[in-house]
Tab-separated table of C-alpha atoms in Angstrom:
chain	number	residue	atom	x	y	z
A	1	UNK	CA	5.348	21.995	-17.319
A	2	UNK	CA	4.685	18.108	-16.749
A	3	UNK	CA	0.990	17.474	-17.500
A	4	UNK	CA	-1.200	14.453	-17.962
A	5	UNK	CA	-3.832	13.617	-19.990
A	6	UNK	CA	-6.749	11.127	-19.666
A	7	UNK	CA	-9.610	10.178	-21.572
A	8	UNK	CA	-12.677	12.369	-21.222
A	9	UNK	CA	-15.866	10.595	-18.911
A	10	UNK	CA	-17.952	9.681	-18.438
A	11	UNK	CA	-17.727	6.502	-20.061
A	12	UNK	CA	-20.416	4.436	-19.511
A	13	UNK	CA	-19.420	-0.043	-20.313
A	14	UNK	CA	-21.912	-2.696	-19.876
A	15	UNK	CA	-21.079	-5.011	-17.154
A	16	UNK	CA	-18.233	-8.317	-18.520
A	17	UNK	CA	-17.080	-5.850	-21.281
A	18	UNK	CA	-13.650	-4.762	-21.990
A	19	UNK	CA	-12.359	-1.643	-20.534
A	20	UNK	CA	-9.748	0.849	-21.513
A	21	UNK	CA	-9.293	4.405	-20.238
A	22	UNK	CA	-6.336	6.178	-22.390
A	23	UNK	CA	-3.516	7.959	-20.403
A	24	UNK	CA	-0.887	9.986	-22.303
A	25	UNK	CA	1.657	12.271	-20.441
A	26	UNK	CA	4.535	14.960	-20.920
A	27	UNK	CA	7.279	15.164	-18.703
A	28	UNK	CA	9.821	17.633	-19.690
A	29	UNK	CA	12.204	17.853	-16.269
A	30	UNK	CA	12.598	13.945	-15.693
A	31	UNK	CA	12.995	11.197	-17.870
A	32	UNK	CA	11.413	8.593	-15.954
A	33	UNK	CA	8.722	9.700	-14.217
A	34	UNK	CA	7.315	7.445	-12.003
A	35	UNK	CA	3.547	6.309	-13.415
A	36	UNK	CA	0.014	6.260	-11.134
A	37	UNK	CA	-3.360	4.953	-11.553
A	38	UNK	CA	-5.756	5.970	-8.470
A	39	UNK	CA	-9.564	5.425	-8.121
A	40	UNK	CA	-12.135	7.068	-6.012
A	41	UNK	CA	-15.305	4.966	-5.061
A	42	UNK	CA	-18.302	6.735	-4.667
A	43	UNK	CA	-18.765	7.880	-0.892
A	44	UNK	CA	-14.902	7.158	-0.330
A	45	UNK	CA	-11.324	8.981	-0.645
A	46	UNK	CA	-9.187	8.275	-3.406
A	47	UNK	CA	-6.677	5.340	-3.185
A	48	UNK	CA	-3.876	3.928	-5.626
A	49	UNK	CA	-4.779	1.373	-7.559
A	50	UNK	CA	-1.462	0.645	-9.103
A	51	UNK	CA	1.955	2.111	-9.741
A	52	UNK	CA	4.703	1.641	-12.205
A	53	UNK	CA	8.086	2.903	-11.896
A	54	UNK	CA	10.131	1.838	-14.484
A	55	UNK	CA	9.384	2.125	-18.020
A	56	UNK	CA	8.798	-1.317	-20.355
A	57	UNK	CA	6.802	-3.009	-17.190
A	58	UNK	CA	3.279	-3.364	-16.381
A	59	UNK	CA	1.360	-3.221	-13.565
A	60	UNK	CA	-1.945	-4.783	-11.974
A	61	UNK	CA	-4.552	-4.662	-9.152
A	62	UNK	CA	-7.891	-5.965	-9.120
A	63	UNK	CA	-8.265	-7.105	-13.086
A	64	UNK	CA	-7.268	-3.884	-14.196
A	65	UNK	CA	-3.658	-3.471	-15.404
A	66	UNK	CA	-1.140	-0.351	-17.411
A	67	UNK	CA	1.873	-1.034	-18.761
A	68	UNK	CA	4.497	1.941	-18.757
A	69	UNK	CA	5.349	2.788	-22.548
A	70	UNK	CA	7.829	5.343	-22.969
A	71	UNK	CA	7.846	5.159	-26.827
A	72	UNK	CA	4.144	6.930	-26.742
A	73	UNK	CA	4.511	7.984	-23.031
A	74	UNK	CA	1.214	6.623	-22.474
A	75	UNK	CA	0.043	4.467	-19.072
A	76	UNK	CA	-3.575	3.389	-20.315
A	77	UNK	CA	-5.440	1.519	-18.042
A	78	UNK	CA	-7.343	-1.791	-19.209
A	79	UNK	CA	-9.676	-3.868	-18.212
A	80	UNK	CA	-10.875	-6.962	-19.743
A	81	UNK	CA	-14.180	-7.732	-18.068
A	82	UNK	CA	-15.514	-4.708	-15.911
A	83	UNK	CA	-17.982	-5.233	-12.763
A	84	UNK	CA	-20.686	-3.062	-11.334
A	85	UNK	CA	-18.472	-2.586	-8.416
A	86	UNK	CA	-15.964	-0.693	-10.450
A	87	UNK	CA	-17.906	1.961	-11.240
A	88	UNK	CA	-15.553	4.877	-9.909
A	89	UNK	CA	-13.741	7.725	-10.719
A	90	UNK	CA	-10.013	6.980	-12.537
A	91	UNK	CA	-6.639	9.653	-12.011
A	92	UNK	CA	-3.735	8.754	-14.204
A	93	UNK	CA	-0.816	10.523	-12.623
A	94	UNK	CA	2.966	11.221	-12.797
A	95	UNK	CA	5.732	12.063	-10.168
A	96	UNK	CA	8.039	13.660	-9.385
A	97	UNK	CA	6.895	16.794	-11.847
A	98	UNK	CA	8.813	19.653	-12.724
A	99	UNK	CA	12.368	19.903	-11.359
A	100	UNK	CA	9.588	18.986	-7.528
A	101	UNK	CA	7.979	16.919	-5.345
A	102	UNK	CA	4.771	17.368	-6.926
A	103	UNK	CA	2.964	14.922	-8.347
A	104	UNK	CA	0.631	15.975	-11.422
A	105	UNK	CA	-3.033	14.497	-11.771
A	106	UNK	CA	-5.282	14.050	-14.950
A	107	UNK	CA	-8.657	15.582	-14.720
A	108	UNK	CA	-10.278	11.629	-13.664
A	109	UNK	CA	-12.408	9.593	-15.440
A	110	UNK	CA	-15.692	8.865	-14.702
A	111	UNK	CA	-16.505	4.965	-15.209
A	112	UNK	CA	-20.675	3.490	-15.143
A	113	UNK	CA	-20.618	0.134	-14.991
A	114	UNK	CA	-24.508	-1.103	-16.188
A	115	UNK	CA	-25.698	-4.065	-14.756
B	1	UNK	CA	-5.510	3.283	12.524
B	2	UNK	CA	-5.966	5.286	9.225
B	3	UNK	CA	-2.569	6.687	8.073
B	4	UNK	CA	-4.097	9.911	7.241
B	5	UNK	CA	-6.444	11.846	8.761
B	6	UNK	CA	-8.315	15.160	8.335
B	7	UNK	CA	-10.453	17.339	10.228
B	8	UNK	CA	-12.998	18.721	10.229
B	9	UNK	CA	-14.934	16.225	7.402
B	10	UNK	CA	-17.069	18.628	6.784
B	11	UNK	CA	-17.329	22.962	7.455
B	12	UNK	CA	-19.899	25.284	6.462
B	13	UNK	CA	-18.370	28.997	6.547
B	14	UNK	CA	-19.504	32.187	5.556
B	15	UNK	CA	-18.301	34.521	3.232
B	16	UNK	CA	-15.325	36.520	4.581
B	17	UNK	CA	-14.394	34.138	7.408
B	18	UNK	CA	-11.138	32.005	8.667
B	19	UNK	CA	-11.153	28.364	8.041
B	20	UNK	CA	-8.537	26.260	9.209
B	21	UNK	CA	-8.291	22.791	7.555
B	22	UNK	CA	-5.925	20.169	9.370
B	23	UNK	CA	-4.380	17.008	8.428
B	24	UNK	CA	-2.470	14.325	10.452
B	25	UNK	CA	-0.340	11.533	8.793
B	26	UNK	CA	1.362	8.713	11.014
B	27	UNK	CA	3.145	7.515	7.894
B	28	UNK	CA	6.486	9.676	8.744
B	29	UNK	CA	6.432	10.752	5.099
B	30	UNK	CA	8.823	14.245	4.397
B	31	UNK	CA	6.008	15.071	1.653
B	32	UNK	CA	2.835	16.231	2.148
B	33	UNK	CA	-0.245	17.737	-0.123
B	34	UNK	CA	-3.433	19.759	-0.274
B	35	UNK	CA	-5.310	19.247	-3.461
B	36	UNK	CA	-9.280	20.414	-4.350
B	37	UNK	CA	-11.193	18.195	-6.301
B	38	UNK	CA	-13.846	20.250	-8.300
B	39	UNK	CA	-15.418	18.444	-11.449
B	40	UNK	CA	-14.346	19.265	-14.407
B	41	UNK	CA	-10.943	19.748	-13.088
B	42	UNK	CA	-9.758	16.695	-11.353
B	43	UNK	CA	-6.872	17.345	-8.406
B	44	UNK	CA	-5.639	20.523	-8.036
B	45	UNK	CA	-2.704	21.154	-5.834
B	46	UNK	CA	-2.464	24.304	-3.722
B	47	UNK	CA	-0.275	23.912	-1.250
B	48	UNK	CA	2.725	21.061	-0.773
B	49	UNK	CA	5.518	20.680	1.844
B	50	UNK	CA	8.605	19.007	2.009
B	51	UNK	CA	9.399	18.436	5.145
B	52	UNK	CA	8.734	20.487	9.055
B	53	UNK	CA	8.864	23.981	8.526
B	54	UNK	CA	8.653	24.231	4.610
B	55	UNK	CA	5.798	25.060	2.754
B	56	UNK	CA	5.843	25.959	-1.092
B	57	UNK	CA	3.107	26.963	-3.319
B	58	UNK	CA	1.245	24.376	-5.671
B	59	UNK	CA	-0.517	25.033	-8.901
B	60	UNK	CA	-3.544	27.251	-7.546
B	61	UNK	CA	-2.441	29.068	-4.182
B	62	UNK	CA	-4.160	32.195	-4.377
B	63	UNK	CA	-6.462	32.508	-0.951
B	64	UNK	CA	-4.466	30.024	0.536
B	65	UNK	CA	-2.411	29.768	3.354
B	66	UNK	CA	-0.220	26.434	3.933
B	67	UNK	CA	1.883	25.942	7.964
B	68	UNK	CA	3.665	22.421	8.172
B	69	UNK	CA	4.199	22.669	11.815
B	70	UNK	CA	5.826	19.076	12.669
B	71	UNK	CA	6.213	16.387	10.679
B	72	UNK	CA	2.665	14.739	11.282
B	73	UNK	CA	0.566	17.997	10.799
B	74	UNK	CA	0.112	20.155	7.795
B	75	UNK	CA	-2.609	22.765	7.836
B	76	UNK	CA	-4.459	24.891	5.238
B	77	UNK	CA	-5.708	28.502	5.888
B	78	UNK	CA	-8.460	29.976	4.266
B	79	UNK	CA	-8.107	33.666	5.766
B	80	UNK	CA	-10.665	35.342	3.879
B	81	UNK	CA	-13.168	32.776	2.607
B	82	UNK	CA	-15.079	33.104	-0.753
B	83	UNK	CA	-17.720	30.912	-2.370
B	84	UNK	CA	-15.116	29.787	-5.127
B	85	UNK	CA	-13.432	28.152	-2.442
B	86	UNK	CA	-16.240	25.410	-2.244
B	87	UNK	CA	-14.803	22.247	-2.938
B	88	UNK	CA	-13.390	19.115	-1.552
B	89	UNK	CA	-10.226	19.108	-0.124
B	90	UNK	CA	-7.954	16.443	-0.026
B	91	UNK	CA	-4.673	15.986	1.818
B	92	UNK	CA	-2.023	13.286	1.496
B	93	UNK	CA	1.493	12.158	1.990
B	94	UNK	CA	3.654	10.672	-0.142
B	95	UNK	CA	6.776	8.529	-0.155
B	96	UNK	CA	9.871	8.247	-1.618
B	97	UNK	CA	8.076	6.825	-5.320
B	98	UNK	CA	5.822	10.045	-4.954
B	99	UNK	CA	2.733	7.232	-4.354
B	100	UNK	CA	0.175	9.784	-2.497
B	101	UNK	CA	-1.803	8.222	0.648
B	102	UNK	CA	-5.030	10.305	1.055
B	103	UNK	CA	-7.340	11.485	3.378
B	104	UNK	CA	-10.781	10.788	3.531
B	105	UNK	CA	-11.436	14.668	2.313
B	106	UNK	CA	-13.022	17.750	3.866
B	107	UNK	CA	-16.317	18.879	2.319
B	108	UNK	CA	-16.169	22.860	2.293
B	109	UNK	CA	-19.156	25.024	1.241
B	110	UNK	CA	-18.899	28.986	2.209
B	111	UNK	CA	-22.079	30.708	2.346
């Protein structure tokens, strides 16, 4: 089936460095999938950060940005000067999946941002 | 205001017992979802819907129960709970794109 796979946390940056969190996926039942990144502050529910939907483009929210490559069907998330405040947990994730309306999640990254 | 809403926001349950998780959307989305976030395993889906009346089975849907009564409501049975069932549980909607709009979570522990 459709799966997606994300960079292993927790990955600890020091506060003004660069960022990158590695997102590679497989989907077998559409060619296109459409592409998600979603965060989860600590203390709050998990909300999209940014979405792409068609391949070549890139996407951005809050510094961070992912461009959709469908060469290396990867959607890695960058960052070129990280804060404190976006210390979080990071979902790269695909949809539809598998011939459904599901959508398929990575396992999250866990990002420390040191002061 | 919030688009999506679940209750209760947090349940203690013991061993053996019904739970009943709801969630509310006022985003008139067709779709809707119940995950579990554990660590070490990210989102899980158990349950998803398509629409009023539908319910189909996710990726982990053993203990689970799923009703989609209405459009706005989608619930999640636990009929016979277990301490493996521990977890946070998240519900959501999605649109048309498949972008998910999430609940603030349920915090479930069974004793």
């Amino acid at each position: 089936g459709d799966s997606v796979t994300q960079t292993e946390g927790p990955v600890t940056v020091s506060e003004s460095e660069s960022l990158i969190i590695n997102c590679t996926y497989s989907a077998t039942s559409i060619a296109y999938p459409n592409l998600f990144w979603y965060v989860r502050y600590p203390g709050e529910g998990l909300q999209l950060l940014l979405k792409v939907i068609t391949a070549g483009q890139k996407g951005s929210s809050r510094g961070f940005e992912a461009t959709y490559n469908k060469e290396t069907t990867s959607f890695h998330l960058q960052k070129a000067s990280v804060q404190e405040s976006d210390s979080a947990v990071y979902y790269c994730a695909l949809g539809p999946a598998s011939n459904t309306n599901k959508v398929v999640f990575g396992t999250g990254t866990r990002l420390q941002v040191l002061p | 205001e919030a688009a999506v809403t679940q209750s209760p926001r947090n349940k203690v349950a013991v061993t053996g017992g019904k739970v009943t998780l709801s969630c509310n959307q006022t985003n008139n989305h067709n779709n809707m979802y119940w995950y579990r976030q554990d660590t070490g395993h990210g989102l899980r889906l158990i349950h998803y819907s398509y629409g009023a009346g539908s319910t189909e089975k996710g990726d982990i849907p053993d203990g689970y129960k799923a009703s989609r009564p209405s459009q706005e409501n989608f619930s999640l049975i636990l009929e016979l709970a277990t301490p493996s069932q521990t977890s946070v549980y998240f519900c959501a909607s999605g649109d048309l794109s498949y972008e998910q709009y999430f609940g603030p979570g349920t915090r479930l522990t069974v004793l």
